[in-house]
Amino acid sequence: MELTETFDGRPGTTALARNAAAMFVRTVEGATGRRADAAGTDALLLVVSELVANACRHAPGPCSLRLGWRPGRLEVAVADACEAEPAGRRPDLVAGTGGFGWPLVSRLAESVRISHPAEGGKCIQVSLPAW
């Protein structure tokens, strides 16, 4: 089961992506009769929020979100037009410049892959445990 959405990257994009992910969870539940656990849903929503927010912040313009479900696994892929890969940096509580998202994504994920499509940009693919 899969869902693909494309967003323009304007303000509100992260909320739209998070809503799409929540709707995807409900769709999977309805189609499979399997109930998602709260921790798995929260992890999915956090990863989608972080990846899409970073795409909007660091690669202004359109981005895409692809979600996939298979028993035991959720796949999240966010693609944008920026070639630069995310880099971990020291979290900053004083200046408010962030640094928390990438470690959070890495901690929640079973795996993280970054690819560079032939048409340019990058795609970050995250695998999460699922119900």
PDB file of N, CA, C and O in Angstrom, residues 15-89:
ATOM      1  N   ALA A  15       2.442  20.810   7.814  1.00  0.00           N
ATOM      2  CA  ALA A  15       1.153  20.391   8.365  1.00  0.00           C
ATOM      3  C   ALA A  15       0.375  19.548   7.351  1.00  0.00           C
ATOM      4  O   ALA A  15      -0.239  18.539   7.715  1.00  0.00           O
ATOM      5  N   LEU A  16       0.414  19.935   6.086  1.00  0.00           N
ATOM      6  CA  LEU A  16      -0.262  19.151   5.045  1.00  0.00           C
ATOM      7  C   LEU A  16       0.339  17.754   4.934  1.00  0.00           C
ATOM      8  O   LEU A  16      -0.389  16.763   4.788  1.00  0.00           O
ATOM      9  N   ALA A  17       1.658  17.665   5.006  1.00  0.00           N
ATOM     10  CA  ALA A  17       2.334  16.370   4.923  1.00  0.00           C
ATOM     11  C   ALA A  17       1.997  15.510   6.139  1.00  0.00           C
ATOM     12  O   ALA A  17       1.748  14.297   5.997  1.00  0.00           O
ATOM     13  N   ARG A  18       1.991  16.097   7.306  1.00  0.00           N
ATOM     14  CA  ARG A  18       1.648  15.360   8.524  1.00  0.00           C
ATOM     15  C   ARG A  18       0.202  14.851   8.437  1.00  0.00           C
ATOM     16  O   ARG A  18      -0.091  13.705   8.794  1.00  0.00           O
ATOM     17  N   ASN A  19      -0.712  15.694   7.948  1.00  0.00           N
ATOM     18  CA  ASN A  19      -2.106  15.271   7.776  1.00  0.00           C
ATOM     19  C   ASN A  19      -2.219  14.119   6.772  1.00  0.00           C
ATOM     20  O   ASN A  19      -2.999  13.189   6.976  1.00  0.00           O
ATOM     21  N   ALA A  20      -1.440  14.185   5.695  1.00  0.00           N
ATOM     22  CA  ALA A  20      -1.439  13.106   4.706  1.00  0.00           C
ATOM     23  C   ALA A  20      -0.956  11.806   5.344  1.00  0.00           C
ATOM     24  O   ALA A  20      -1.510  10.725   5.074  1.00  0.00           O
ATOM     25  N   ALA A  21       0.063  11.893   6.200  1.00  0.00           N
ATOM     26  CA  ALA A  21       0.588  10.701   6.872  1.00  0.00           C
ATOM     27  C   ALA A  21      -0.448  10.118   7.835  1.00  0.00           C
ATOM     28  O   ALA A  21      -0.620   8.897   7.905  1.00  0.00           O
ATOM     29  N   ALA A  22      -1.150  10.978   8.568  1.00  0.00           N
ATOM     30  CA  ALA A  22      -2.192  10.499   9.485  1.00  0.00           C
ATOM     31  C   ALA A  22      -3.326   9.825   8.703  1.00  0.00           C
ATOM     32  O   ALA A  22      -3.841   8.773   9.117  1.00  0.00           O
ATOM     33  N   MET A  23      -3.697  10.405   7.569  1.00  0.00           N
ATOM     34  CA  MET A  23      -4.732   9.816   6.735  1.00  0.00           C
ATOM     35  C   MET A  23      -4.260   8.464   6.178  1.00  0.00           C
ATOM     36  O   MET A  23      -5.030   7.504   6.081  1.00  0.00           O
ATOM     37  N   PHE A  24      -2.976   8.376   5.821  1.00  0.00           N
ATOM     38  CA  PHE A  24      -2.404   7.134   5.316  1.00  0.00           C
ATOM     39  C   PHE A  24      -2.526   6.031   6.374  1.00  0.00           C
ATOM     40  O   PHE A  24      -2.901   4.899   6.058  1.00  0.00           O
ATOM     41  N   VAL A  25      -2.228   6.368   7.631  1.00  0.00           N
ATOM     42  CA  VAL A  25      -2.341   5.384   8.713  1.00  0.00           C
ATOM     43  C   VAL A  25      -3.779   4.877   8.801  1.00  0.00           C
ATOM     44  O   VAL A  25      -4.023   3.665   8.883  1.00  0.00           O
ATOM     45  N   ARG A  26      -4.747   5.790   8.766  1.00  0.00           N
ATOM     46  CA  ARG A  26      -6.154   5.385   8.835  1.00  0.00           C
ATOM     47  C   ARG A  26      -6.554   4.517   7.634  1.00  0.00           C
ATOM     48  O   ARG A  26      -7.305   3.553   7.763  1.00  0.00           O
ATOM     49  N   THR A  27      -6.026   4.854   6.453  1.00  0.00           N
ATOM     50  CA  THR A  27      -6.318   4.078   5.251  1.00  0.00           C
ATOM     51  C   THR A  27      -5.762   2.661   5.375  1.00  0.00           C
ATOM     52  O   THR A  27      -6.440   1.686   5.042  1.00  0.00           O
ATOM     53  N   VAL A  28      -4.537   2.542   5.858  1.00  0.00           N
ATOM     54  CA  VAL A  28      -3.925   1.225   6.042  1.00  0.00           C
ATOM     55  C   VAL A  28      -4.717   0.422   7.077  1.00  0.00           C
ATOM     56  O   VAL A  28      -4.999  -0.760   6.871  1.00  0.00           O
ATOM     57  N   GLU A  29      -5.086   1.071   8.163  1.00  0.00           N
ATOM     58  CA  GLU A  29      -5.882   0.376   9.186  1.00  0.00           C
ATOM     59  C   GLU A  29      -7.184  -0.161   8.594  1.00  0.00           C
ATOM     60  O   GLU A  29      -7.556  -1.308   8.835  1.00  0.00           O
ATOM     61  N   GLY A  30      -7.874   0.679   7.822  1.00  0.00           N
ATOM     62  CA  GLY A  30      -9.133   0.261   7.217  1.00  0.00           C
ATOM     63  C   GLY A  30      -8.971  -0.856   6.211  1.00  0.00           C
ATOM     64  O   GLY A  30      -9.801  -1.773   6.129  1.00  0.00           O
ATOM     65  N   ALA A  31      -7.903  -0.804   5.440  1.00  0.00           N
ATOM     66  CA  ALA A  31      -7.692  -1.807   4.392  1.00  0.00           C
ATOM     67  C   ALA A  31      -7.208  -3.139   4.936  1.00  0.00           C
ATOM     68  O   ALA A  31      -7.486  -4.192   4.351  1.00  0.00           O
ATOM     69  N   THR A  32      -6.489  -3.100   6.049  1.00  0.00           N
ATOM     70  CA  THR A  32      -5.878  -4.327   6.563  1.00  0.00           C
ATOM     71  C   THR A  32      -6.567  -4.880   7.807  1.00  0.00           C
ATOM     72  O   THR A  32      -6.340  -6.043   8.153  1.00  0.00           O
ATOM     73  N   GLY A  33      -7.352  -4.044   8.470  1.00  0.00           N
ATOM     74  CA  GLY A  33      -7.952  -4.467   9.731  1.00  0.00           C
ATOM     75  C   GLY A  33      -6.966  -4.492  10.874  1.00  0.00           C
ATOM     76  O   GLY A  33      -7.286  -4.913  11.980  1.00  0.00           O
ATOM     77  N   ARG A  34      -5.765  -4.020  10.628  1.00  0.00           N
ATOM     78  CA  ARG A  34      -4.734  -3.964  11.680  1.00  0.00           C
ATOM     79  C   ARG A  34      -4.748  -2.578  12.311  1.00  0.00           C
ATOM     80  O   ARG A  34      -4.774  -1.576  11.607  1.00  0.00           O
ATOM     81  N   ARG A  35      -4.693  -2.517  13.598  1.00  0.00           N
ATOM     82  CA  ARG A  35      -4.704  -1.248  14.321  1.00  0.00           C
ATOM     83  C   ARG A  35      -3.276  -0.786  14.543  1.00  0.00           C
ATOM     84  O   ARG A  35      -2.439  -1.526  15.063  1.00  0.00           O
ATOM     85  N   ALA A  36      -2.974   0.459  14.137  1.00  0.00           N
ATOM     86  CA  ALA A  36      -1.640   1.037  14.355  1.00  0.00           C
ATOM     87  C   ALA A  36      -1.466   1.348  15.833  1.00  0.00           C
ATOM     88  O   ALA A  36      -2.397   1.805  16.491  1.00  0.00           O
ATOM     89  N   ASP A  37      -0.267   1.099  16.349  1.00  0.00           N
ATOM     90  CA  ASP A  37      -0.007   1.472  17.733  1.00  0.00           C
ATOM     91  C   ASP A  37       0.367   2.945  17.803  1.00  0.00           C
ATOM     92  O   ASP A  37       0.859   3.527  16.832  1.00  0.00           O
ATOM     93  N   ALA A  38       0.098   3.557  18.948  1.00  0.00           N
ATOM     94  CA  ALA A  38       0.316   4.996  19.113  1.00  0.00           C
ATOM     95  C   ALA A  38       1.783   5.370  18.913  1.00  0.00           C
ATOM     96  O   ALA A  38       2.089   6.375  18.270  1.00  0.00           O
ATOM     97  N   ALA A  39       2.698   4.563  19.428  1.00  0.00           N
ATOM     98  CA  ALA A  39       4.127   4.883  19.298  1.00  0.00           C
ATOM     99  C   ALA A  39       4.569   4.857  17.838  1.00  0.00           C
ATOM    100  O   ALA A  39       5.330   5.719  17.390  1.00  0.00           O
ATOM    101  N   GLY A  40       4.092   3.884  17.077  1.00  0.00           N
ATOM    102  CA  GLY A  40       4.451   3.802  15.664  1.00  0.00           C
ATOM    103  C   GLY A  40       3.890   4.964  14.862  1.00  0.00           C
ATOM    104  O   GLY A  40       4.559   5.518  13.995  1.00  0.00           O
ATOM    105  N   THR A  41       2.652   5.334  15.170  1.00  0.00           N
ATOM    106  CA  THR A  41       2.038   6.480  14.493  1.00  0.00           C
ATOM    107  C   THR A  41       2.779   7.756  14.838  1.00  0.00           C
ATOM    108  O   THR A  41       3.070   8.575  13.960  1.00  0.00           O
ATOM    109  N   ASP A  42       3.104   7.943  16.115  1.00  0.00           N
ATOM    110  CA  ASP A  42       3.844   9.140  16.535  1.00  0.00           C
ATOM    111  C   ASP A  42       5.204   9.211  15.844  1.00  0.00           C
ATOM    112  O   ASP A  42       5.623  10.280  15.393  1.00  0.00           O
ATOM    113  N   ALA A  43       5.895   8.073  15.752  1.00  0.00           N
ATOM    114  CA  ALA A  43       7.203   8.055  15.086  1.00  0.00           C
ATOM    115  C   ALA A  43       7.060   8.444  13.624  1.00  0.00           C
ATOM    116  O   ALA A  43       7.846   9.250  13.105  1.00  0.00           O
ATOM    117  N   LEU A  44       6.054   7.899  12.941  1.00  0.00           N
ATOM    118  CA  LEU A  44       5.824   8.245  11.544  1.00  0.00           C
ATOM    119  C   LEU A  44       5.566   9.737  11.393  1.00  0.00           C
ATOM    120  O   LEU A  44       6.169  10.394  10.538  1.00  0.00           O
ATOM    121  N   LEU A  45       4.695  10.293  12.215  1.00  0.00           N
ATOM    122  CA  LEU A  45       4.363  11.716  12.107  1.00  0.00           C
ATOM    123  C   LEU A  45       5.567  12.601  12.409  1.00  0.00           C
ATOM    124  O   LEU A  45       5.774  13.623  11.746  1.00  0.00           O
ATOM    125  N   LEU A  46       6.392  12.211  13.371  1.00  0.00           N
ATOM    126  CA  LEU A  46       7.608  12.976  13.672  1.00  0.00           C
ATOM    127  C   LEU A  46       8.594  12.941  12.506  1.00  0.00           C
ATOM    128  O   LEU A  46       9.147  13.974  12.120  1.00  0.00           O
ATOM    129  N   VAL A  47       8.806  11.767  11.945  1.00  0.00           N
ATOM    130  CA  VAL A  47       9.757  11.648  10.832  1.00  0.00           C
ATOM    131  C   VAL A  47       9.264  12.438   9.626  1.00  0.00           C
ATOM    132  O   VAL A  47      10.033  13.190   9.006  1.00  0.00           O
ATOM    133  N   VAL A  48       7.996  12.314   9.288  1.00  0.00           N
ATOM    134  CA  VAL A  48       7.443  13.079   8.167  1.00  0.00           C
ATOM    135  C   VAL A  48       7.590  14.574   8.432  1.00  0.00           C
ATOM    136  O   VAL A  48       8.035  15.330   7.564  1.00  0.00           O
ATOM    137  N   SER A  49       7.241  15.011   9.630  1.00  0.00           N
ATOM    138  CA  SER A  49       7.345  16.436   9.972  1.00  0.00           C
ATOM    139  C   SER A  49       8.767  16.954   9.835  1.00  0.00           C
ATOM    140  O   SER A  49       9.001  18.011   9.244  1.00  0.00           O
ATOM    141  N   GLU A  50       9.715  16.220  10.377  1.00  0.00           N
ATOM    142  CA  GLU A  50      11.114  16.655  10.332  1.00  0.00           C
ATOM    143  C   GLU A  50      11.649  16.695   8.906  1.00  0.00           C
ATOM    144  O   GLU A  50      12.284  17.667   8.496  1.00  0.00           O
ATOM    145  N   LEU A  51      11.416  15.628   8.142  1.00  0.00           N
ATOM    146  CA  LEU A  51      11.970  15.585   6.789  1.00  0.00           C
ATOM    147  C   LEU A  51      11.343  16.632   5.879  1.00  0.00           C
ATOM    148  O   LEU A  51      12.046  17.294   5.106  1.00  0.00           O
ATOM    149  N   VAL A  52      10.040  16.812   5.969  1.00  0.00           N
ATOM    150  CA  VAL A  52       9.379  17.800   5.114  1.00  0.00           C
ATOM    151  C   VAL A  52       9.741  19.214   5.565  1.00  0.00           C
ATOM    152  O   VAL A  52      10.007  20.082   4.726  1.00  0.00           O
ATOM    153  N   ALA A  53       9.783  19.466   6.862  1.00  0.00           N
ATOM    154  CA  ALA A  53      10.179  20.800   7.345  1.00  0.00           C
ATOM    155  C   ALA A  53      11.588  21.144   6.882  1.00  0.00           C
ATOM    156  O   ALA A  53      11.850  22.278   6.448  1.00  0.00           O
ATOM    157  N   ASN A  54      12.497  20.177   6.939  1.00  0.00           N
ATOM    158  CA  ASN A  54      13.868  20.432   6.483  1.00  0.00           C
ATOM    159  C   ASN A  54      13.924  20.651   4.979  1.00  0.00           C
ATOM    160  O   ASN A  54      14.680  21.492   4.496  1.00  0.00           O
ATOM    161  N   ALA A  55      13.113  19.909   4.229  1.00  0.00           N
ATOM    162  CA  ALA A  55      13.072  20.121   2.777  1.00  0.00           C
ATOM    163  C   ALA A  55      12.596  21.537   2.477  1.00  0.00           C
ATOM    164  O   ALA A  55      13.162  22.229   1.625  1.00  0.00           O
ATOM    165  N   CYS A  56      11.586  21.991   3.190  1.00  0.00           N
ATOM    166  CA  CYS A  56      11.062  23.348   2.968  1.00  0.00           C
ATOM    167  C   CYS A  56      12.072  24.420   3.392  1.00  0.00           C
ATOM    168  O   CYS A  56      12.172  25.462   2.754  1.00  0.00           O
ATOM    169  N   ARG A  57      12.804  24.148   4.440  1.00  0.00           N
ATOM    170  CA  ARG A  57      13.757  25.131   4.969  1.00  0.00           C
ATOM    171  C   ARG A  57      15.040  25.208   4.147  1.00  0.00           C
ATOM    172  O   ARG A  57      15.562  26.286   3.889  1.00  0.00           O
ATOM    173  N   HIS A  58      15.558  24.059   3.755  1.00  0.00           N
ATOM    174  CA  HIS A  58      16.873  24.028   3.117  1.00  0.00           C
ATOM    175  C   HIS A  58      16.832  23.879   1.603  1.00  0.00           C
ATOM    176  O   HIS A  58      17.854  24.054   0.947  1.00  0.00           O
ATOM    177  N   ALA A  59      15.677  23.522   1.057  1.00  0.00           N
ATOM    178  CA  ALA A  59      15.548  23.350  -0.394  1.00  0.00           C
ATOM    179  C   ALA A  59      14.235  23.983  -0.832  1.00  0.00           C
ATOM    180  O   ALA A  59      13.316  23.281  -1.242  1.00  0.00           O
ATOM    181  N   PRO A  60      14.125  25.292  -0.695  1.00  0.00           N
ATOM    182  CA  PRO A  60      12.846  25.926  -1.014  1.00  0.00           C
ATOM    183  C   PRO A  60      12.334  25.493  -2.384  1.00  0.00           C
ATOM    184  O   PRO A  60      13.084  25.330  -3.326  1.00  0.00           O
ATOM    185  N   GLY A  61      11.055  25.294  -2.431  1.00  0.00           N
ATOM    186  CA  GLY A  61      10.424  24.835  -3.660  1.00  0.00           C
ATOM    187  C   GLY A  61       9.660  23.563  -3.404  1.00  0.00           C
ATOM    188  O   GLY A  61       9.453  23.156  -2.264  1.00  0.00           O
ATOM    189  N   PRO A  62       9.253  22.910  -4.460  1.00  0.00           N
ATOM    190  CA  PRO A  62       8.443  21.711  -4.289  1.00  0.00           C
ATOM    191  C   PRO A  62       9.215  20.563  -3.646  1.00  0.00           C
ATOM    192  O   PRO A  62      10.438  20.469  -3.758  1.00  0.00           O
ATOM    193  N   CYS A  63       8.453  19.709  -2.972  1.00  0.00           N
ATOM    194  CA  CYS A  63       9.009  18.474  -2.430  1.00  0.00           C
ATOM    195  C   CYS A  63       7.922  17.411  -2.541  1.00  0.00           C
ATOM    196  O   CYS A  63       6.749  17.729  -2.717  1.00  0.00           O
ATOM    197  N   SER A  64       8.341  16.171  -2.464  1.00  0.00           N
ATOM    198  CA  SER A  64       7.362  15.087  -2.535  1.00  0.00           C
ATOM    199  C   SER A  64       7.524  14.170  -1.337  1.00  0.00           C
ATOM    200  O   SER A  64       8.610  14.043  -0.764  1.00  0.00           O
ATOM    201  N   LEU A  65       6.426  13.545  -0.975  1.00  0.00           N
ATOM    202  CA  LEU A  65       6.369  12.599   0.127  1.00  0.00           C
ATOM    203  C   LEU A  65       5.793  11.301  -0.415  1.00  0.00           C
ATOM    204  O   LEU A  65       4.743  11.304  -1.068  1.00  0.00           O
ATOM    205  N   ARG A  66       6.497  10.207  -0.167  1.00  0.00           N
ATOM    206  CA  ARG A  66       5.996   8.892  -0.540  1.00  0.00           C
ATOM    207  C   ARG A  66       5.969   8.031   0.714  1.00  0.00           C
ATOM    208  O   ARG A  66       6.962   7.944   1.440  1.00  0.00           O
ATOM    209  N   LEU A  67       4.818   7.430   0.985  1.00  0.00           N
ATOM    210  CA  LEU A  67       4.654   6.559   2.138  1.00  0.00           C
ATOM    211  C   LEU A  67       4.297   5.159   1.651  1.00  0.00           C
ATOM    212  O   LEU A  67       3.510   5.009   0.712  1.00  0.00           O
ATOM    213  N   GLY A  68       4.877   4.171   2.280  1.00  0.00           N
ATOM    214  CA  GLY A  68       4.571   2.789   1.943  1.00  0.00           C
ATOM    215  C   GLY A  68       4.405   1.965   3.200  1.00  0.00           C
ATOM    216  O   GLY A  68       5.054   2.232   4.217  1.00  0.00           O
ATOM    217  N   TRP A  69       3.513   0.993   3.152  1.00  0.00           N
ATOM    218  CA  TRP A  69       3.290   0.091   4.279  1.00  0.00           C
ATOM    219  C   TRP A  69       3.356  -1.340   3.810  1.00  0.00           C
ATOM    220  O   TRP A  69       2.790  -1.693   2.772  1.00  0.00           O
ATOM    221  N   ARG A  70       4.083  -2.139   4.564  1.00  0.00           N
ATOM    222  CA  ARG A  70       4.090  -3.579   4.424  1.00  0.00           C
ATOM    223  C   ARG A  70       4.060  -4.127   5.848  1.00  0.00           C
ATOM    224  O   ARG A  70       4.520  -3.448   6.757  1.00  0.00           O
ATOM    225  N   PRO A  71       3.543  -5.317   6.058  1.00  0.00           N
ATOM    226  CA  PRO A  71       3.492  -5.826   7.431  1.00  0.00           C
ATOM    227  C   PRO A  71       4.847  -5.700   8.128  1.00  0.00           C
ATOM    228  O   PRO A  71       5.861  -6.175   7.629  1.00  0.00           O
ATOM    229  N   GLY A  72       4.851  -4.988   9.227  1.00  0.00           N
ATOM    230  CA  GLY A  72       6.065  -4.809  10.019  1.00  0.00           C
ATOM    231  C   GLY A  72       6.949  -3.649   9.605  1.00  0.00           C
ATOM    232  O   GLY A  72       7.936  -3.354  10.268  1.00  0.00           O
ATOM    233  N   ARG A  73       6.607  -2.940   8.521  1.00  0.00           N
ATOM    234  CA  ARG A  73       7.500  -1.882   8.032  1.00  0.00           C
ATOM    235  C   ARG A  73       6.732  -0.724   7.402  1.00  0.00           C
ATOM    236  O   ARG A  73       5.810  -0.914   6.627  1.00  0.00           O
ATOM    237  N   LEU A  74       7.153   0.483   7.744  1.00  0.00           N
ATOM    238  CA  LEU A  74       6.689   1.705   7.096  1.00  0.00           C
ATOM    239  C   LEU A  74       7.874   2.315   6.364  1.00  0.00           C
ATOM    240  O   LEU A  74       8.982   2.371   6.905  1.00  0.00           O
ATOM    241  N   GLU A  75       7.646   2.739   5.153  1.00  0.00           N
ATOM    242  CA  GLU A  75       8.692   3.409   4.375  1.00  0.00           C
ATOM    243  C   GLU A  75       8.266   4.851   4.143  1.00  0.00           C
ATOM    244  O   GLU A  75       7.128   5.110   3.751  1.00  0.00           O
ATOM    245  N   VAL A  76       9.178   5.774   4.401  1.00  0.00           N
ATOM    246  CA  VAL A  76       8.954   7.200   4.182  1.00  0.00           C
ATOM    247  C   VAL A  76      10.048   7.684   3.248  1.00  0.00           C
ATOM    248  O   VAL A  76      11.224   7.401   3.471  1.00  0.00           O
ATOM    249  N   ALA A  77       9.669   8.404   2.210  1.00  0.00           N
ATOM    250  CA  ALA A  77      10.661   8.996   1.301  1.00  0.00           C
ATOM    251  C   ALA A  77      10.256  10.436   1.042  1.00  0.00           C
ATOM    252  O   ALA A  77       9.113  10.715   0.693  1.00  0.00           O
ATOM    253  N   VAL A  78      11.195  11.343   1.246  1.00  0.00           N
ATOM    254  CA  VAL A  78      10.972  12.764   0.962  1.00  0.00           C
ATOM    255  C   VAL A  78      12.042  13.194  -0.036  1.00  0.00           C
ATOM    256  O   VAL A  78      13.236  13.018   0.209  1.00  0.00           O
ATOM    257  N   ALA A  79      11.583  13.741  -1.153  1.00  0.00           N
ATOM    258  CA  ALA A  79      12.495  14.206  -2.204  1.00  0.00           C
ATOM    259  C   ALA A  79      12.365  15.705  -2.356  1.00  0.00           C
ATOM    260  O   ALA A  79      11.272  16.269  -2.227  1.00  0.00           O
ATOM    261  N   ASP A  80      13.502  16.356  -2.616  1.00  0.00           N
ATOM    262  CA  ASP A  80      13.516  17.797  -2.866  1.00  0.00           C
ATOM    263  C   ASP A  80      14.584  18.115  -3.900  1.00  0.00           C
ATOM    264  O   ASP A  80      15.284  17.222  -4.370  1.00  0.00           O
ATOM    265  N   ALA A  81      14.704  19.373  -4.250  1.00  0.00           N
ATOM    266  CA  ALA A  81      15.593  19.788  -5.331  1.00  0.00           C
ATOM    267  C   ALA A  81      17.027  20.076  -4.899  1.00  0.00           C
ATOM    268  O   ALA A  81      17.882  20.347  -5.742  1.00  0.00           O
ATOM    269  N   CYS A  82      17.317  20.024  -3.621  1.00  0.00           N
ATOM    270  CA  CYS A  82      18.654  20.353  -3.119  1.00  0.00           C
ATOM    271  C   CYS A  82      19.551  19.115  -3.127  1.00  0.00           C
ATOM    272  O   CYS A  82      19.173  18.056  -2.640  1.00  0.00           O
ATOM    273  N   GLU A  83      20.752  19.265  -3.665  1.00  0.00           N
ATOM    274  CA  GLU A  83      21.706  18.152  -3.716  1.00  0.00           C
ATOM    275  C   GLU A  83      22.361  17.878  -2.356  1.00  0.00           C
ATOM    276  O   GLU A  83      22.775  16.758  -2.075  1.00  0.00           O
ATOM    277  N   ALA A  84      22.468  18.911  -1.510  1.00  0.00           N
ATOM    278  CA  ALA A  84      23.188  18.779  -0.237  1.00  0.00           C
ATOM    279  C   ALA A  84      22.494  17.785   0.683  1.00  0.00           C
ATOM    280  O   ALA A  84      21.279  17.837   0.869  1.00  0.00           O
ATOM    281  N   GLU A  85      23.281  16.893   1.265  1.00  0.00           N
ATOM    282  CA  GLU A  85      22.751  15.914   2.203  1.00  0.00           C
ATOM    283  C   GLU A  85      22.687  16.506   3.601  1.00  0.00           C
ATOM    284  O   GLU A  85      23.479  17.384   3.945  1.00  0.00           O
ATOM    285  N   PRO A  86      21.740  16.043   4.401  1.00  0.00           N
ATOM    286  CA  PRO A  86      21.666  16.534   5.788  1.00  0.00           C
ATOM    287  C   PRO A  86      22.948  16.206   6.534  1.00  0.00           C
ATOM    288  O   PRO A  86      23.558  15.161   6.294  1.00  0.00           O
ATOM    289  N   ALA A  87      23.337  17.088   7.394  1.00  0.00           N
ATOM    290  CA  ALA A  87      24.526  16.866   8.209  1.00  0.00           C
ATOM    291  C   ALA A  87      24.156  17.090   9.669  1.00  0.00           C
ATOM    292  O   ALA A  87      23.494  18.076   9.997  1.00  0.00           O
ATOM    293  N   GLY A  88      24.563  16.163  10.496  1.00  0.00           N
ATOM    294  CA  GLY A  88      24.324  16.336  11.922  1.00  0.00           C
ATOM    295  C   GLY A  88      25.112  17.533  12.429  1.00  0.00           C
ATOM    296  O   GLY A  88      26.208  17.827  11.951  1.00  0.00           O
ATOM    297  N   ARG A  89      24.510  18.254  13.329  1.00  0.00           N
ATOM    298  CA  ARG A  89      25.209  19.372  13.961  1.00  0.00           C
ATOM    299  C   ARG A  89      24.779  19.448  15.404  1.00  0.00           C
ATOM    300  O   ARG A  89      23.777  18.864  15.790  1.00  0.00           O
TER     301      ARG A  89
END
